[in-house]
mmCIF file of C-alpha atoms and ligand atoms in Angstrom:
data_model
loop_
_atom_site.group_PDB
_atom_site.id
_atom_site.type_symbol
_atom_site.label_atom_id
_atom_site.label_comp_id
_atom_site.label_asym_id
_atom_site.label_seq_id
_atom_site.Cartn_x
_atom_site.Cartn_y
_atom_site.Cartn_z
ATOM 1 C CA MET A 1 -76.442 -40.039 -15.909
ATOM 2 C CA LYS A 2 -79.057 -40.796 -18.662
ATOM 3 C CA ILE A 3 -77.490 -43.092 -20.905
ATOM 4 C CA GLY A 4 -78.367 -44.435 -24.330
ATOM 5 C CA PHE A 5 -76.911 -47.650 -25.113
ATOM 6 C CA ILE A 6 -76.786 -49.002 -28.877
ATOM 7 C CA GLY A 7 -75.956 -52.601 -29.506
ATOM 8 C CA LEU A 8 -76.834 -54.723 -26.788
ATOM 9 C CA GLY A 9 -75.071 -58.114 -28.048
ATOM 10 C CA ASN A 10 -72.584 -60.216 -26.275
ATOM 11 C CA MET A 11 -70.572 -57.413 -25.206
ATOM 12 C CA GLY A 12 -72.867 -54.374 -25.013
ATOM 13 C CA GLY A 13 -75.627 -56.381 -23.082
ATOM 14 C CA PRO A 14 -73.728 -57.025 -20.008
ATOM 15 C CA MET A 15 -71.999 -53.438 -20.081
ATOM 16 C CA ALA A 16 -75.317 -51.803 -20.116
ATOM 17 C CA ALA A 17 -76.526 -53.949 -17.379
ATOM 18 C CA ASN A 18 -73.547 -52.991 -15.119
ATOM 19 C CA LEU A 19 -74.303 -49.258 -15.823
ATOM 20 C CA PHE A 20 -77.912 -49.853 -14.673
ATOM 21 C CA LYS A 21 -76.889 -51.607 -11.573
ATOM 22 C CA ALA A 22 -74.286 -48.666 -10.637
ATOM 23 C CA GLY A 23 -77.419 -46.483 -10.656
ATOM 24 C CA HIS A 24 -77.740 -45.016 -13.995
ATOM 25 C CA GLU A 25 -80.805 -44.687 -16.198
ATOM 26 C CA VAL A 26 -80.256 -46.829 -19.420
ATOM 27 C CA VAL A 27 -82.385 -46.572 -22.327
ATOM 28 C CA GLY A 28 -81.134 -48.970 -25.172
ATOM 29 C CA PHE A 29 -81.666 -49.966 -28.840
ATOM 30 C CA ASP A 30 -80.751 -53.135 -30.896
ATOM 31 C CA THR A 31 -81.942 -54.211 -34.201
ATOM 32 C CA ALA A 32 -82.431 -57.636 -32.577
ATOM 33 C CA ASN A 33 -85.151 -58.465 -30.279
ATOM 34 C CA VAL A 34 -83.147 -58.261 -27.021
ATOM 35 C CA LYS A 35 -84.097 -57.682 -23.226
ATOM 36 C CA ILE A 36 -81.492 -56.575 -20.629
ATOM 37 C CA ASP A 37 -82.285 -56.536 -17.081
ATOM 38 C CA GLY A 38 -82.843 -52.694 -16.022
ATOM 39 C CA VAL A 39 -82.498 -51.664 -19.659
ATOM 40 C CA THR A 40 -85.654 -49.488 -21.114
ATOM 41 C CA MET A 41 -85.765 -50.499 -24.700
ATOM 42 C CA ALA A 42 -86.532 -47.948 -27.211
ATOM 43 C CA THR A 43 -87.820 -48.426 -30.866
ATOM 44 C CA THR A 44 -85.109 -46.299 -32.736
ATOM 45 C CA GLY A 45 -81.393 -45.474 -31.895
ATOM 46 C CA ALA A 46 -82.468 -41.765 -32.161
ATOM 47 C CA GLU A 47 -85.341 -42.288 -29.373
ATOM 48 C CA ALA A 48 -82.518 -43.983 -27.101
ATOM 49 C CA ALA A 49 -80.074 -40.954 -27.869
ATOM 50 C CA ALA A 50 -82.596 -38.297 -27.262
ATOM 51 C CA GLY A 51 -81.828 -36.706 -23.980
ATOM 52 C CA ALA A 52 -79.090 -38.650 -22.859
ATOM 53 C CA ASP A 53 -75.755 -37.108 -21.352
ATOM 54 C CA VAL A 54 -73.705 -40.253 -22.856
ATOM 55 C CA VAL A 55 -74.623 -42.465 -25.661
ATOM 56 C CA ILE A 56 -72.605 -45.588 -25.916
ATOM 57 C CA THR A 57 -72.438 -47.703 -29.144
ATOM 58 C CA MET A 58 -71.159 -51.549 -29.049
ATOM 59 C CA LEU A 59 -71.543 -52.573 -32.856
ATOM 60 C CA PRO A 60 -70.006 -54.970 -35.147
ATOM 61 C CA ASN A 61 -68.137 -52.809 -37.345
ATOM 62 C CA GLY A 62 -67.268 -49.507 -38.866
ATOM 63 C CA GLN A 63 -69.792 -49.536 -41.594
ATOM 64 C CA ILE A 64 -72.735 -49.998 -39.069
ATOM 65 C CA LEU A 65 -71.223 -47.467 -36.763
ATOM 66 C CA ARG A 66 -71.111 -44.760 -39.542
ATOM 67 C CA ALA A 67 -74.857 -45.458 -40.417
ATOM 68 C CA VAL A 68 -75.983 -45.498 -36.619
ATOM 69 C CA ALA A 69 -74.041 -42.302 -35.797
ATOM 70 C CA ASP A 70 -75.749 -40.513 -38.806
ATOM 71 C CA GLN A 71 -79.021 -41.179 -36.758
ATOM 72 C CA LEU A 72 -78.061 -40.492 -33.248
ATOM 73 C CA ILE A 73 -76.070 -37.457 -33.852
ATOM 74 C CA PRO A 74 -78.859 -35.363 -34.970
ATOM 75 C CA ALA A 75 -80.824 -36.678 -31.613
ATOM 76 C CA MET A 76 -78.350 -35.896 -29.275
ATOM 77 C CA LYS A 77 -78.436 -32.830 -27.038
ATOM 78 C CA THR A 78 -75.501 -30.405 -27.384
ATOM 79 C CA GLY A 79 -72.489 -31.323 -25.052
ATOM 80 C CA ALA A 80 -73.369 -34.959 -24.794
ATOM 81 C CA ALA A 81 -70.816 -37.293 -25.365
ATOM 82 C CA LEU A 82 -71.031 -40.279 -28.012
ATOM 83 C CA VAL A 83 -68.655 -43.083 -26.847
ATOM 84 C CA ASP A 84 -67.992 -45.894 -29.553
ATOM 85 C CA CYS A 85 -66.644 -49.118 -27.693
ATOM 86 C CA SER A 86 -66.895 -51.363 -30.972
ATOM 87 C CA THR A 87 -63.703 -52.452 -32.649
ATOM 88 C CA VAL A 88 -63.819 -50.413 -35.974
ATOM 89 C CA ASP A 89 -61.433 -49.067 -38.503
ATOM 90 C CA VAL A 90 -59.421 -45.937 -37.554
ATOM 91 C CA ASP A 91 -60.837 -43.833 -40.253
ATOM 92 C CA SER A 92 -64.469 -44.666 -39.168
ATOM 93 C CA ALA A 93 -63.602 -43.556 -35.748
ATOM 94 C CA ARG A 94 -62.155 -40.329 -37.108
ATOM 95 C CA ALA A 95 -65.012 -39.735 -39.375
ATOM 96 C CA VAL A 96 -67.476 -40.034 -36.486
ATOM 97 C CA ALA A 97 -65.564 -37.797 -34.381
ATOM 98 C CA GLU A 98 -65.455 -35.083 -36.935
ATOM 99 C CA LEU A 99 -69.488 -35.402 -37.459
ATOM 100 C CA ALA A 100 -69.927 -35.354 -33.505
ATOM 101 C CA ALA A 101 -67.822 -32.320 -33.185
ATOM 102 C CA GLU A 102 -69.567 -30.270 -35.878
ATOM 103 C CA ALA A 103 -72.979 -31.055 -34.029
ATOM 104 C CA GLY A 104 -71.205 -29.742 -30.831
ATOM 105 C CA LEU A 105 -70.954 -32.994 -29.203
ATOM 106 C CA LEU A 106 -68.187 -34.924 -27.538
ATOM 107 C CA PHE A 107 -66.596 -38.152 -29.127
ATOM 108 C CA VAL A 108 -64.542 -40.811 -27.671
ATOM 109 C CA ASP A 109 -63.411 -43.875 -29.486
ATOM 110 C CA ALA A 110 -62.899 -46.449 -26.719
ATOM 111 C CA PRO A 111 -62.482 -50.087 -27.836
ATOM 112 C CA VAL A 112 -62.179 -52.662 -25.104
ATOM 113 C CA SER A 113 -59.928 -55.562 -24.157
ATOM 114 C CA GLY A 114 -61.113 -58.441 -21.708
ATOM 115 C CA GLY A 115 -64.012 -60.421 -23.752
ATOM 116 C CA ILE A 116 -67.259 -61.492 -22.707
ATOM 117 C CA GLY A 117 -66.086 -62.403 -19.137
ATOM 118 C CA GLY A 118 -64.595 -58.833 -18.619
ATOM 119 C CA ALA A 119 -67.836 -57.330 -20.199
ATOM 120 C CA ALA A 120 -69.934 -59.405 -17.551
ATOM 121 C CA GLY A 121 -67.395 -58.787 -14.533
ATOM 122 C CA GLY A 122 -66.889 -55.056 -15.202
ATOM 123 C CA THR A 123 -63.292 -55.666 -15.775
ATOM 124 C CA LEU A 124 -62.581 -54.754 -19.263
ATOM 125 C CA THR A 125 -59.653 -52.475 -20.194
ATOM 126 C CA PHE A 126 -60.757 -49.351 -22.470
ATOM 127 C CA MET A 127 -58.377 -47.632 -24.639
ATOM 128 C CA ALA A 128 -59.517 -44.197 -25.461
ATOM 129 C CA GLY A 129 -59.176 -41.460 -28.134
ATOM 130 C CA GLY A 130 -60.756 -37.948 -27.856
ATOM 131 C CA THR A 131 -60.217 -34.656 -26.143
ATOM 132 C CA ASP A 132 -59.667 -34.418 -22.824
ATOM 133 C CA ASP A 133 -63.122 -33.148 -21.957
ATOM 134 C CA SER A 134 -64.373 -35.988 -23.948
ATOM 135 C CA PHE A 135 -62.287 -38.628 -21.934
ATOM 136 C CA ALA A 136 -63.273 -36.911 -18.617
ATOM 137 C CA LYS A 137 -66.807 -37.183 -19.472
ATOM 138 C CA ALA A 138 -67.097 -40.865 -20.050
ATOM 139 C CA GLU A 139 -64.112 -42.028 -17.647
ATOM 140 C CA PRO A 140 -66.701 -42.539 -14.585
ATOM 141 C CA LEU A 141 -68.621 -44.901 -16.846
ATOM 142 C CA PHE A 142 -65.348 -46.730 -18.032
ATOM 143 C CA GLU A 143 -64.848 -47.207 -14.201
ATOM 144 C CA ILE A 144 -67.884 -49.109 -13.674
ATOM 145 C CA MET A 145 -67.465 -51.223 -17.090
ATOM 146 C CA GLY A 146 -63.927 -51.815 -16.566
ATOM 147 C CA GLN A 147 -60.962 -52.008 -14.290
ATOM 148 C CA LYS A 148 -58.431 -49.927 -16.326
ATOM 149 C CA SER A 149 -58.649 -47.057 -19.029
ATOM 150 C CA VAL A 150 -55.974 -45.249 -21.015
ATOM 151 C CA HIS A 151 -56.503 -42.132 -22.774
ATOM 152 C CA CYS A 152 -54.126 -42.815 -25.693
ATOM 153 C CA GLY A 153 -54.490 -39.571 -27.533
ATOM 154 C CA ASP A 154 -56.868 -37.920 -30.300
ATOM 155 C CA ALA A 155 -59.807 -39.300 -31.702
ATOM 156 C CA GLY A 156 -58.914 -42.766 -33.503
ATOM 157 C CA ALA A 157 -56.046 -43.365 -30.915
ATOM 158 C CA GLY A 158 -58.208 -45.776 -28.911
ATOM 159 C CA GLN A 159 -58.810 -47.909 -32.069
ATOM 160 C CA SER A 160 -54.893 -47.513 -33.171
ATOM 161 C CA ALA A 161 -53.990 -48.929 -29.617
ATOM 162 C CA LYS A 162 -56.408 -51.868 -30.199
ATOM 163 C CA ILE A 163 -55.361 -53.100 -33.440
ATOM 164 C CA CYS A 164 -51.820 -52.830 -32.541
ATOM 165 C CA ASN A 165 -52.475 -54.991 -29.415
ATOM 166 C CA ASN A 166 -54.574 -57.284 -31.408
ATOM 167 C CA MET A 167 -51.880 -57.747 -34.187
ATOM 168 C CA ILE A 168 -49.372 -58.716 -31.453
ATOM 169 C CA LEU A 169 -52.080 -61.228 -30.114
ATOM 170 C CA GLY A 170 -52.613 -62.700 -33.483
ATOM 171 C CA VAL A 171 -48.836 -63.222 -34.277
ATOM 172 C CA THR A 172 -48.236 -64.505 -30.891
ATOM 173 C CA MET A 173 -50.901 -67.164 -30.913
ATOM 174 C CA VAL A 174 -49.447 -68.291 -34.457
ATOM 175 C CA ALA A 175 -46.250 -68.468 -33.127
ATOM 176 C CA THR A 176 -47.147 -70.380 -29.763
ATOM 177 C CA CYS A 177 -49.234 -73.173 -31.757
ATOM 178 C CA GLU A 178 -46.853 -73.716 -34.386
ATOM 179 C CA ALA A 179 -44.194 -73.919 -31.779
ATOM 180 C CA PHE A 180 -46.148 -76.706 -29.685
ATOM 181 C CA ALA A 181 -46.831 -78.368 -33.169
ATOM 182 C CA LEU A 182 -43.041 -78.559 -33.574
ATOM 183 C CA ALA A 183 -42.425 -79.548 -30.148
ATOM 184 C CA ASP A 184 -44.899 -82.559 -30.650
ATOM 185 C CA LYS A 185 -42.886 -83.605 -33.883
ATOM 186 C CA LEU A 186 -39.739 -83.408 -31.977
ATOM 187 C CA GLY A 187 -41.001 -85.645 -29.340
ATOM 188 C CA LEU A 188 -41.048 -83.063 -26.437
ATOM 189 C CA ASP A 189 -43.696 -83.500 -23.773
ATOM 190 C CA ARG A 190 -46.250 -80.568 -23.880
ATOM 191 C CA GLN A 191 -46.390 -79.927 -20.039
ATOM 192 C CA LYS A 192 -42.420 -79.966 -20.159
ATOM 193 C CA MET A 193 -42.795 -77.555 -23.443
ATOM 194 C CA PHE A 194 -44.957 -75.248 -21.272
ATOM 195 C CA ASP A 195 -42.980 -75.450 -18.076
ATOM 196 C CA VAL A 196 -39.892 -74.235 -19.949
ATOM 197 C CA VAL A 197 -41.435 -71.813 -22.217
ATOM 198 C CA SER A 198 -43.901 -70.009 -19.660
ATOM 199 C CA THR A 199 -40.701 -69.257 -17.519
ATOM 200 C CA SER A 200 -38.233 -68.566 -20.518
ATOM 201 C CA SER A 201 -37.884 -65.648 -23.155
ATOM 202 C CA GLY A 202 -40.681 -67.284 -25.298
ATOM 203 C CA TYR A 203 -43.193 -66.309 -22.731
ATOM 204 C CA SER A 204 -46.195 -64.649 -23.713
ATOM 205 C CA TRP A 205 -49.797 -64.008 -22.612
ATOM 206 C CA THR A 206 -50.969 -66.706 -25.251
ATOM 207 C CA MET A 207 -48.749 -69.174 -23.517
ATOM 208 C CA ASN A 208 -49.194 -68.228 -20.093
ATOM 209 C CA ALA A 209 -52.719 -66.955 -19.440
ATOM 210 C CA TYR A 210 -54.354 -68.646 -22.574
ATOM 211 C CA CYS A 211 -52.338 -71.740 -23.483
ATOM 212 C CA PRO A 212 -53.721 -73.277 -26.662
ATOM 213 C CA ALA A 213 -52.715 -76.843 -25.711
ATOM 214 C CA PRO A 214 -55.598 -78.673 -23.550
ATOM 215 C CA GLY A 215 -54.980 -79.906 -20.083
ATOM 216 C CA ILE A 216 -51.738 -77.466 -19.992
ATOM 217 C CA GLY A 217 -51.546 -74.103 -18.063
ATOM 218 C CA PRO A 218 -54.510 -72.281 -16.737
ATOM 219 C CA GLN A 219 -57.950 -72.885 -17.748
ATOM 220 C CA SER A 220 -58.567 -71.597 -21.468
ATOM 221 C CA PRO A 221 -60.844 -72.320 -24.478
ATOM 222 C CA ALA A 222 -58.617 -75.151 -25.389
ATOM 223 C CA ASP A 223 -59.790 -77.101 -22.209
ATOM 224 C CA ASN A 224 -63.425 -76.507 -23.714
ATOM 225 C CA ASP A 225 -63.085 -78.143 -26.971
ATOM 226 C CA TYR A 226 -61.839 -74.695 -28.397
ATOM 227 C CA LYS A 227 -65.345 -73.201 -28.071
ATOM 228 C CA PRO A 228 -64.708 -69.243 -28.037
ATOM 229 C CA GLY A 229 -63.492 -67.456 -25.877
ATOM 230 C CA PHE A 230 -62.525 -65.091 -28.522
ATOM 231 C CA ALA A 231 -63.634 -66.593 -31.809
ATOM 232 C CA ALA A 232 -61.100 -66.820 -34.747
ATOM 233 C CA GLU A 233 -63.283 -64.846 -37.217
ATOM 234 C CA LEU A 234 -63.128 -61.711 -34.692
ATOM 235 C CA MET A 235 -59.431 -62.362 -34.451
ATOM 236 C CA LEU A 236 -59.449 -62.237 -38.284
ATOM 237 C CA LYS A 237 -61.573 -59.120 -38.142
ATOM 238 C CA ASP A 238 -58.879 -57.307 -36.178
ATOM 239 C CA LEU A 239 -55.880 -58.438 -38.506
ATOM 240 C CA ARG A 240 -57.794 -57.109 -41.104
ATOM 241 C CA LEU A 241 -58.148 -53.876 -39.325
ATOM 242 C CA SER A 242 -54.458 -53.816 -38.576
ATOM 243 C CA GLN A 243 -53.586 -54.421 -42.180
ATOM 244 C CA GLN A 244 -55.976 -51.858 -43.446
ATOM 245 C CA ALA A 245 -54.555 -49.192 -40.974
ATOM 246 C CA ALA A 246 -50.949 -50.316 -41.953
ATOM 247 C CA THR A 247 -51.886 -49.633 -45.791
ATOM 248 C CA SER A 248 -53.181 -46.327 -44.985
ATOM 249 C CA ALA A 249 -50.323 -45.450 -42.783
ATOM 250 C CA ASN A 250 -47.577 -47.002 -45.248
ATOM 251 C CA ALA A 251 -46.279 -49.210 -42.328
ATOM 252 C CA ASP A 252 -44.364 -52.459 -42.938
ATOM 253 C CA THR A 253 -46.025 -55.020 -40.992
ATOM 254 C CA PRO A 254 -44.937 -58.484 -42.656
ATOM 255 C CA MET A 255 -45.970 -60.650 -39.382
ATOM 256 C CA GLY A 256 -49.351 -59.020 -39.193
ATOM 257 C CA GLU A 257 -49.868 -59.752 -42.850
ATOM 258 C CA LEU A 258 -48.802 -63.377 -42.367
ATOM 259 C CA ALA A 259 -51.035 -63.957 -39.659
ATOM 260 C CA GLN A 260 -53.841 -62.318 -41.384
ATOM 261 C CA ALA A 261 -53.542 -64.774 -44.305
ATOM 262 C CA LEU A 262 -53.385 -67.642 -42.104
ATOM 263 C CA TYR A 263 -56.406 -66.622 -40.211
ATOM 264 C CA THR A 264 -58.209 -66.169 -43.438
ATOM 265 C CA GLN A 265 -57.339 -69.669 -44.650
ATOM 266 C CA PHE A 266 -58.513 -71.172 -41.090
ATOM 267 C CA VAL A 267 -61.912 -69.280 -41.152
ATOM 268 C CA GLU A 268 -62.774 -69.579 -44.692
ATOM 269 C CA GLN A 269 -61.358 -72.726 -45.720
ATOM 270 C CA GLU A 270 -60.478 -75.010 -42.833
ATOM 271 C CA ASN A 271 -63.580 -74.742 -40.769
ATOM 272 C CA GLY A 272 -62.485 -72.206 -38.083
ATOM 273 C CA GLN A 273 -65.433 -70.123 -38.019
ATOM 274 C CA GLY A 274 -66.941 -70.479 -34.764
ATOM 275 C CA MET A 275 -63.766 -71.934 -33.139
ATOM 276 C CA ASP A 276 -61.725 -70.214 -30.567
ATOM 277 C CA PHE A 277 -58.568 -68.366 -32.156
ATOM 278 C CA SER A 278 -56.296 -70.793 -30.316
ATOM 279 C CA ALA A 279 -57.788 -73.701 -32.501
ATOM 280 C CA MET A 280 -54.719 -72.736 -34.696
ATOM 281 C CA LEU A 281 -52.987 -75.567 -32.621
ATOM 282 C CA PRO A 282 -55.098 -78.529 -33.936
ATOM 283 C CA ARG A 283 -54.724 -76.909 -37.181
ATOM 284 C CA PHE A 284 -51.069 -77.046 -37.140
ATOM 285 C CA GLU A 285 -51.190 -80.393 -35.417
ATOM 286 C CA LYS A 286 -52.716 -81.862 -38.621
ATOM 287 C CA ARG A 287 -50.038 -80.271 -41.099
ATOM 288 C CA ASN A 288 -46.677 -81.447 -42.295
ATOM 289 C CA ARG A 289 -44.166 -79.010 -43.896
ATOM 290 C CA SER A 290 -44.836 -78.664 -47.505
HETATM 291 P P1 LIG B 301 -72.343 -59.085 -31.405
HETATM 292 O O1 LIG B 301 -72.802 -59.189 -32.626
HETATM 293 O O2 LIG B 301 -72.771 -59.992 -30.054
HETATM 294 O O3 LIG B 301 -73.290 -57.468 -30.827
HETATM 295 C C1 LIG B 301 -73.570 -56.652 -31.703
HETATM 296 C C2 LIG B 301 -75.059 -56.141 -31.600
HETATM 297 O O4 LIG B 301 -75.139 -54.947 -32.256
HETATM 298 C C3 LIG B 301 -75.947 -57.173 -31.797
HETATM 299 O O5 LIG B 301 -76.911 -57.470 -30.959
HETATM 300 C C4 LIG B 301 -76.541 -56.616 -33.163
HETATM 301 O O6 LIG B 301 -77.999 -57.053 -33.217
HETATM 302 C C5 LIG B 301 -76.480 -55.118 -32.962
HETATM 303 N N1 LIG B 301 -76.608 -54.239 -33.980
HETATM 304 C C6 LIG B 301 -76.328 -54.536 -35.353
HETATM 305 N N2 LIG B 301 -76.426 -53.373 -36.137
HETATM 306 C C7 LIG B 301 -77.324 -52.734 -35.475
HETATM 307 C C8 LIG B 301 -77.677 -51.445 -35.805
HETATM 308 N N3 LIG B 301 -77.628 -50.977 -36.964
HETATM 309 N N4 LIG B 301 -78.467 -50.749 -34.769
HETATM 310 C C9 LIG B 301 -78.604 -51.286 -33.422
HETATM 311 N N5 LIG B 301 -77.953 -52.398 -33.179
HETATM 312 C C10 LIG B 301 -77.185 -53.110 -34.184
HETATM 313 O O7 LIG B 301 -71.001 -58.691 -31.059
HETATM 314 P P2 LIG B 301 -70.080 -58.377 -29.742
HETATM 315 O O8 LIG B 301 -69.263 -59.620 -29.439
HETATM 316 O O9 LIG B 301 -70.937 -57.757 -28.619
HETATM 317 O O10 LIG B 301 -69.085 -57.430 -30.477
HETATM 318 C C11 LIG B 301 -69.416 -56.223 -30.363
HETATM 319 C C12 LIG B 301 -68.068 -55.131 -30.772
HETATM 320 O O11 LIG B 301 -67.361 -55.386 -29.789
HETATM 321 C C13 LIG B 301 -67.359 -55.571 -31.854
HETATM 322 O O12 LIG B 301 -66.882 -54.585 -32.683
HETATM 323 C C14 LIG B 301 -66.386 -56.450 -31.387
HETATM 324 O O13 LIG B 301 -65.209 -56.477 -32.242
HETATM 325 C C15 LIG B 301 -65.990 -56.033 -30.225
HETATM 326 N N6 LIG B 301 -65.216 -56.845 -29.221
HETATM 327 C C16 LIG B 301 -65.903 -58.032 -29.013
HETATM 328 C C17 LIG B 301 -65.033 -58.935 -28.052
HETATM 329 C C18 LIG B 301 -65.712 -60.320 -27.884
HETATM 330 O O14 LIG B 301 -65.044 -61.030 -27.005
HETATM 331 N N7 LIG B 301 -67.027 -60.527 -28.074
HETATM 332 C C19 LIG B 301 -63.899 -58.363 -27.381
HETATM 333 C C20 LIG B 301 -63.455 -57.086 -27.518
HETATM 334 C C21 LIG B 301 -64.252 -56.335 -28.499
#
């Protein structure tokens, strides 16, 4: 296929490189001066999109996606697919889907899970929203860039799944970190705490696969001075998206709201920016009950 790839940052760069390695022709565009092996760089997004069978976007947020989509859609050929892999708000995904449909294009919102390692290794999980035809067109590319893709429903369903998943992740990380800090104050050895919880009903991905305590459990950002991994500000972005969606859907999400407040405080007032999101543990360690 001829593929246009817009947004070649930490995630988009390696994803585009994997498409090239699998034999596709990839023309890329990024506002930053980037170079990716095998990707021919265009001077505008529209140039990268012209004549492409599929155009993939991997951008920072919904506002940028909407602006970029306005430029890409008129340049794309009828029947081509626009596949947005960014994490954005559900409303932006649906708005772009509508514009694409009006222009005779297919659209899939397909945010990913798996981080930078998953992008480089081609082991991402794609959660996709769109028509059956749109998903069918994008699926072979998901198979190259990832290990699993789930067609979640109509346009917006991929973003809905992503923010629900990441709301659970943020809440669970806070719960795991505050439990470790409590265990410390109760004089419990951290390894014993891990051994019990990781095999008891408190187990979770944040405890078992991404343990926030250094030297305990599998290798994780905690073992690397809390360098991301998954940065606290990206967790905050996703929690904000979850609360924006909860407001527009009139859903009661008190734990998500509290996790958002904690990550806001951590990122904006407690030097959490640039730290892994599991650095909530050293944050809790320093605090007392107030
Ligand atoms: P990034 O900042 O490294 O990459 C974004 C790229 O988009 C940058 O290279 C930037 O120059 C480019 N860009 C910005 N505006 C542009 C425009 N108008 N036209 C063309 N290019 C433009 O971010 P990232 O880590 O690659 O994340 C991308 C998306 O993936 C985000 O929505 C993020 O939430 C999501 N995501 C990231 C991770 C992760 O671990 N990094 C995991 C899952 C999902």
